[in-house]
């Protein structure tokens, strides 16, 4: 069975610094997709970035990047040059199966990031 | 404008009553999902659907039914609401074919309190 674990419940950082948060996953599939989502204070949940298991390069979108360590079943999220508006809850998620449509995402419990000026 | 909309946004229900949470999406996605969010549990999957007429059980389906009458609409039904179903419920839609990876697009959430 698939499982996603985020052990860091909260992280506090100063503005303009870098924050790294961890995520470890379990899966029996050889092919899978990994995602990070952000939930803002208003409750809105938005997709940030994704990593396909067959890709060796770490995904990067804007000031978000991933640290994909496949042998460790780990997918860390890195936010550089943090801004106040990066304060949010960040969820890691996984979907098994590359070519089977419709599989649901399984989410971790989330990491709360607080960015201070 | 929002592509996934939920109603009602807030609901207070009595124990034993019936509650229906509705979701409408304009993304033309085949797949739709219902999650609940509780402190310490993150987002947990209740039911999902591959298209009109289909519903599938997620990880915590007990006490919930789902209905997908059309591509656009997906409802979550609590026939006999209990206080343990007090939560925030999120609907999402996603592509489901091929290598899309099924990125999900979420609604704004529906806060349900069962008293």
mmCIF file of C-alpha atoms in Angstrom:
data_model
loop_
_atom_site.group_PDB
_atom_site.id
_atom_site.type_symbol
_atom_site.label_atom_id
_atom_site.label_comp_id
_atom_site.label_asym_id
_atom_site.label_seq_id
_atom_site.Cartn_x
_atom_site.Cartn_y
_atom_site.Cartn_z
ATOM 1 C CA UNK A 1 0.000 0.000 0.000
ATOM 2 C CA UNK A 2 1.158 3.507 -0.688
ATOM 3 C CA UNK A 3 1.978 5.923 2.095
ATOM 4 C CA UNK A 4 3.299 9.460 2.341
ATOM 5 C CA UNK A 5 4.999 10.729 5.505
ATOM 6 C CA UNK A 6 5.881 14.289 6.474
ATOM 7 C CA UNK A 7 7.552 14.288 9.864
ATOM 8 C CA UNK A 8 8.096 18.042 10.204
ATOM 9 C CA UNK A 9 4.923 19.568 11.570
ATOM 10 C CA UNK A 10 6.140 23.177 11.476
ATOM 11 C CA UNK A 11 9.117 25.247 10.349
ATOM 12 C CA UNK A 12 9.863 28.912 11.038
ATOM 13 C CA UNK A 13 12.232 30.909 8.838
ATOM 14 C CA UNK A 14 13.227 34.490 8.222
ATOM 15 C CA UNK A 15 12.209 36.199 5.024
ATOM 16 C CA UNK A 16 14.597 35.877 2.074
ATOM 17 C CA UNK A 17 16.168 32.689 3.412
ATOM 18 C CA UNK A 18 15.808 29.119 2.146
ATOM 19 C CA UNK A 19 13.491 26.552 3.671
ATOM 20 C CA UNK A 20 13.638 22.814 3.077
ATOM 21 C CA UNK A 21 10.925 20.373 4.028
ATOM 22 C CA UNK A 22 11.013 16.592 3.902
ATOM 23 C CA UNK A 23 8.718 13.922 2.567
ATOM 24 C CA UNK A 24 9.190 10.175 2.480
ATOM 25 C CA UNK A 25 6.946 7.871 0.484
ATOM 26 C CA UNK A 26 6.241 4.160 0.219
ATOM 27 C CA UNK A 27 5.090 2.411 -2.929
ATOM 28 C CA UNK A 28 5.274 -0.966 -4.615
ATOM 29 C CA UNK A 29 5.006 0.551 -8.085
ATOM 30 C CA UNK A 30 8.079 1.118 -10.199
ATOM 31 C CA UNK A 31 6.460 4.183 -11.743
ATOM 32 C CA UNK A 32 4.756 6.966 -9.800
ATOM 33 C CA UNK A 33 4.205 10.706 -9.562
ATOM 34 C CA UNK A 34 5.065 12.965 -6.637
ATOM 35 C CA UNK A 35 3.486 16.340 -5.945
ATOM 36 C CA UNK A 36 3.667 19.281 -3.603
ATOM 37 C CA UNK A 37 0.611 21.381 -2.833
ATOM 38 C CA UNK A 38 0.271 24.587 -0.839
ATOM 39 C CA UNK A 39 -2.658 25.493 1.365
ATOM 40 C CA UNK A 40 -2.917 29.192 2.152
ATOM 41 C CA UNK A 41 -4.433 30.759 5.244
ATOM 42 C CA UNK A 42 -7.700 31.179 3.357
ATOM 43 C CA UNK A 43 -7.879 27.427 2.885
ATOM 44 C CA UNK A 44 -7.174 27.439 -0.819
ATOM 45 C CA UNK A 45 -5.145 24.433 -2.012
ATOM 46 C CA UNK A 46 -2.987 24.946 -5.073
ATOM 47 C CA UNK A 47 -0.625 22.723 -7.006
ATOM 48 C CA UNK A 48 3.025 23.803 -6.850
ATOM 49 C CA UNK A 49 5.337 21.304 -8.475
ATOM 50 C CA UNK A 50 5.616 17.663 -9.449
ATOM 51 C CA UNK A 51 8.288 15.030 -10.033
ATOM 52 C CA UNK A 52 7.836 12.000 -12.269
ATOM 53 C CA UNK A 53 9.640 8.962 -10.905
ATOM 54 C CA UNK A 54 11.304 8.121 -14.223
ATOM 55 C CA UNK A 55 12.941 11.548 -14.480
ATOM 56 C CA UNK A 56 16.389 11.959 -12.963
ATOM 57 C CA UNK A 57 16.445 15.744 -13.065
ATOM 58 C CA UNK A 58 14.964 17.572 -10.116
ATOM 59 C CA UNK A 59 11.919 19.633 -11.035
ATOM 60 C CA UNK A 60 12.068 23.399 -10.619
ATOM 61 C CA UNK A 61 9.281 25.961 -10.895
ATOM 62 C CA UNK A 62 10.027 29.567 -9.995
ATOM 63 C CA UNK A 63 11.531 29.617 -6.515
ATOM 64 C CA UNK A 64 10.349 26.073 -5.789
ATOM 65 C CA UNK A 65 12.599 23.102 -6.452
ATOM 66 C CA UNK A 66 12.651 19.458 -5.501
ATOM 67 C CA UNK A 67 15.330 17.213 -4.090
ATOM 68 C CA UNK A 68 14.373 13.791 -5.447
ATOM 69 C CA UNK A 69 16.352 10.947 -3.885
ATOM 70 C CA UNK A 70 14.808 7.820 -5.362
ATOM 71 C CA UNK A 71 16.940 5.257 -3.475
ATOM 72 C CA UNK A 72 15.779 6.860 -0.229
ATOM 73 C CA UNK A 73 12.147 7.232 -1.390
ATOM 74 C CA UNK A 74 12.447 10.883 -0.546
ATOM 75 C CA UNK A 75 11.111 14.026 -2.225
ATOM 76 C CA UNK A 76 12.063 17.234 -0.447
ATOM 77 C CA UNK A 77 10.681 20.677 -1.304
ATOM 78 C CA UNK A 78 13.057 23.633 -1.305
ATOM 79 C CA UNK A 79 11.839 27.221 -1.327
ATOM 80 C CA UNK A 80 14.527 29.797 -1.962
ATOM 81 C CA UNK A 81 14.328 33.528 -1.208
ATOM 82 C CA UNK A 82 11.232 33.020 0.892
ATOM 83 C CA UNK A 83 8.561 35.708 1.083
ATOM 84 C CA UNK A 84 5.929 36.398 3.691
ATOM 85 C CA UNK A 85 3.303 34.986 1.362
ATOM 86 C CA UNK A 86 5.075 31.633 1.395
ATOM 87 C CA UNK A 87 3.657 31.148 4.875
ATOM 88 C CA UNK A 88 1.294 28.218 4.395
ATOM 89 C CA UNK A 89 0.807 24.512 4.910
ATOM 90 C CA UNK A 90 2.657 22.377 2.387
ATOM 91 C CA UNK A 91 1.408 18.915 1.485
ATOM 92 C CA UNK A 92 3.367 16.183 -0.204
ATOM 93 C CA UNK A 93 1.339 13.731 -2.296
ATOM 94 C CA UNK A 94 1.866 10.668 -4.454
ATOM 95 C CA UNK A 95 0.048 8.856 -7.212
ATOM 96 C CA UNK A 96 0.988 5.340 -8.260
ATOM 97 C CA UNK A 97 0.924 3.980 -11.800
ATOM 98 C CA UNK A 98 2.076 5.813 -14.885
ATOM 99 C CA UNK A 99 -0.482 4.606 -17.358
ATOM 100 C CA UNK A 100 -3.524 3.841 -15.312
ATOM 101 C CA UNK A 101 -5.895 6.713 -15.404
ATOM 102 C CA UNK A 102 -7.772 8.036 -12.450
ATOM 103 C CA UNK A 103 -5.675 6.927 -9.540
ATOM 104 C CA UNK A 104 -6.247 9.206 -6.589
ATOM 105 C CA UNK A 105 -3.524 11.142 -4.815
ATOM 106 C CA UNK A 106 -2.493 10.113 -1.326
ATOM 107 C CA UNK A 107 -1.413 13.030 0.843
ATOM 108 C CA UNK A 108 0.908 13.491 3.755
ATOM 109 C CA UNK A 109 -0.154 15.309 6.916
ATOM 110 C CA UNK A 110 1.416 18.619 5.931
ATOM 111 C CA UNK A 111 4.174 20.945 7.139
ATOM 112 C CA UNK A 112 3.296 24.447 8.338
ATOM 113 C CA UNK A 113 5.802 27.066 7.237
ATOM 114 C CA UNK A 114 5.913 30.474 8.912
ATOM 115 C CA UNK A 115 7.989 33.194 7.282
ATOM 116 C CA UNK A 116 8.884 36.183 9.458
ATOM 117 C CA UNK A 117 10.073 39.609 8.282
ATOM 118 C CA UNK B 1 -12.990 32.342 -12.408
ATOM 119 C CA UNK B 2 -12.976 29.274 -10.153
ATOM 120 C CA UNK B 3 -13.077 26.012 -12.069
ATOM 121 C CA UNK B 4 -14.113 23.855 -9.113
ATOM 122 C CA UNK B 5 -16.904 25.219 -6.954
ATOM 123 C CA UNK B 6 -18.420 23.681 -3.858
ATOM 124 C CA UNK B 7 -21.691 24.283 -2.079
ATOM 125 C CA UNK B 8 -22.558 24.932 0.597
ATOM 126 C CA UNK B 9 -19.382 26.558 1.884
ATOM 127 C CA UNK B 10 -20.564 26.264 5.458
ATOM 128 C CA UNK B 11 -23.137 23.919 6.939
ATOM 129 C CA UNK B 12 -24.390 23.080 10.408
ATOM 130 C CA UNK B 13 -26.288 19.797 10.523
ATOM 131 C CA UNK B 14 -27.953 17.832 13.290
ATOM 132 C CA UNK B 15 -26.926 14.332 14.219
ATOM 133 C CA UNK B 16 -28.896 11.811 12.192
ATOM 134 C CA UNK B 17 -29.769 14.280 9.492
ATOM 135 C CA UNK B 18 -28.925 14.008 5.820
ATOM 136 C CA UNK B 19 -26.265 16.235 4.326
ATOM 137 C CA UNK B 20 -25.394 16.676 0.672
ATOM 138 C CA UNK B 21 -22.233 18.462 -0.390
ATOM 139 C CA UNK B 22 -22.136 19.442 -4.044
ATOM 140 C CA UNK B 23 -19.254 20.042 -6.388
ATOM 141 C CA UNK B 24 -19.200 21.439 -9.901
ATOM 142 C CA UNK B 25 -16.183 21.609 -12.206
ATOM 143 C CA UNK B 26 -15.702 23.392 -15.515
ATOM 144 C CA UNK B 27 -12.276 21.853 -16.263
ATOM 145 C CA UNK B 28 -13.856 19.058 -18.322
ATOM 146 C CA UNK B 29 -11.849 16.580 -16.274
ATOM 147 C CA UNK B 30 -12.892 12.975 -16.191
ATOM 148 C CA UNK B 31 -11.947 12.415 -12.575
ATOM 149 C CA UNK B 32 -13.332 13.969 -9.437
ATOM 150 C CA UNK B 33 -12.522 13.387 -5.796
ATOM 151 C CA UNK B 34 -13.786 14.087 -2.298
ATOM 152 C CA UNK B 35 -11.292 14.522 0.526
ATOM 153 C CA UNK B 36 -11.728 15.521 4.131
ATOM 154 C CA UNK B 37 -9.197 17.506 6.085
ATOM 155 C CA UNK B 38 -8.702 17.110 9.802
ATOM 156 C CA UNK B 39 -5.918 18.345 12.039
ATOM 157 C CA UNK B 40 -3.156 15.779 12.235
ATOM 158 C CA UNK B 41 -4.493 13.738 9.334
ATOM 159 C CA UNK B 42 -3.927 15.919 6.316
ATOM 160 C CA UNK B 43 -6.207 15.178 3.387
ATOM 161 C CA UNK B 44 -7.900 11.799 3.346
ATOM 162 C CA UNK B 45 -9.703 10.352 0.337
ATOM 163 C CA UNK B 46 -13.378 9.484 0.793
ATOM 164 C CA UNK B 47 -14.725 8.738 -2.692
ATOM 165 C CA UNK B 48 -13.712 9.395 -6.250
ATOM 166 C CA UNK B 49 -15.076 9.002 -9.760
ATOM 167 C CA UNK B 50 -13.686 8.241 -13.190
ATOM 168 C CA UNK B 51 -16.589 9.800 -15.018
ATOM 169 C CA UNK B 52 -20.343 10.194 -15.121
ATOM 170 C CA UNK B 53 -22.093 7.270 -13.497
ATOM 171 C CA UNK B 54 -19.016 5.907 -11.726
ATOM 172 C CA UNK B 55 -18.048 6.130 -8.078
ATOM 173 C CA UNK B 56 -15.212 4.412 -6.250
ATOM 174 C CA UNK B 57 -14.431 4.046 -2.570
ATOM 175 C CA UNK B 58 -11.404 5.818 -1.225
ATOM 176 C CA UNK B 59 -9.575 5.202 2.034
ATOM 177 C CA UNK B 60 -12.346 6.279 4.442
ATOM 178 C CA UNK B 61 -15.710 5.691 2.709
ATOM 179 C CA UNK B 62 -17.718 4.497 5.722
ATOM 180 C CA UNK B 63 -20.685 6.748 6.419
ATOM 181 C CA UNK B 64 -20.482 8.435 3.028
ATOM 182 C CA UNK B 65 -22.040 7.899 -0.370
ATOM 183 C CA UNK B 66 -21.139 9.601 -3.629
ATOM 184 C CA UNK B 67 -23.007 10.412 -6.803
ATOM 185 C CA UNK B 68 -21.669 11.476 -10.213
ATOM 186 C CA UNK B 69 -24.669 12.239 -12.413
ATOM 187 C CA UNK B 70 -22.682 14.154 -15.022
ATOM 188 C CA UNK B 71 -19.156 15.065 -16.072
ATOM 189 C CA UNK B 72 -19.440 18.358 -14.202
ATOM 190 C CA UNK B 73 -21.079 17.352 -10.926
ATOM 191 C CA UNK B 74 -20.004 15.157 -8.052
ATOM 192 C CA UNK B 75 -21.859 14.997 -4.754
ATOM 193 C CA UNK B 76 -20.963 13.633 -1.345
ATOM 194 C CA UNK B 77 -23.873 12.385 0.708
ATOM 195 C CA UNK B 78 -24.012 11.792 4.426
ATOM 196 C CA UNK B 79 -27.243 9.844 4.960
ATOM 197 C CA UNK B 80 -27.026 9.875 8.754
ATOM 198 C CA UNK B 81 -24.621 12.573 9.849
ATOM 199 C CA UNK B 82 -22.581 12.031 13.008
ATOM 200 C CA UNK B 83 -20.394 14.456 15.020
ATOM 201 C CA UNK B 84 -17.293 12.522 13.874
ATOM 202 C CA UNK B 85 -18.037 13.769 10.369
ATOM 203 C CA UNK B 86 -17.433 17.358 11.446
ATOM 204 C CA UNK B 87 -14.635 18.417 9.122
ATOM 205 C CA UNK B 88 -13.634 20.466 6.124
ATOM 206 C CA UNK B 89 -14.416 18.723 2.856
ATOM 207 C CA UNK B 90 -12.607 19.382 -0.379
ATOM 208 C CA UNK B 91 -13.660 18.441 -3.863
ATOM 209 C CA UNK B 92 -11.079 18.187 -6.626
ATOM 210 C CA UNK B 93 -10.959 17.403 -10.306
ATOM 211 C CA UNK B 94 -8.106 15.970 -12.323
ATOM 212 C CA UNK B 95 -7.096 14.565 -15.666
ATOM 213 C CA UNK B 96 -6.691 10.826 -15.463
ATOM 214 C CA UNK B 97 -5.403 9.464 -18.710
ATOM 215 C CA UNK B 98 -1.960 8.532 -19.871
ATOM 216 C CA UNK B 99 0.998 10.300 -18.345
ATOM 217 C CA UNK B 100 -0.840 13.339 -17.081
ATOM 218 C CA UNK B 101 0.136 12.440 -13.561
ATOM 219 C CA UNK B 102 -3.266 13.492 -12.373
ATOM 220 C CA UNK B 103 -2.537 16.947 -11.046
ATOM 221 C CA UNK B 104 -5.565 17.913 -8.978
ATOM 222 C CA UNK B 105 -7.437 21.194 -8.900
ATOM 223 C CA UNK B 106 -9.280 21.869 -5.673
ATOM 224 C CA UNK B 107 -12.451 23.639 -4.712
ATOM 225 C CA UNK B 108 -12.610 26.145 -1.871
ATOM 226 C CA UNK B 109 -13.706 23.637 0.734
ATOM 227 C CA UNK B 110 -16.950 23.077 2.642
ATOM 228 C CA UNK B 111 -16.924 23.362 6.406
ATOM 229 C CA UNK B 112 -19.401 20.962 8.014
ATOM 230 C CA UNK B 113 -20.294 20.955 11.672
ATOM 231 C CA UNK B 114 -22.523 18.177 12.971
ATOM 232 C CA UNK B 115 -24.131 18.924 16.336
#
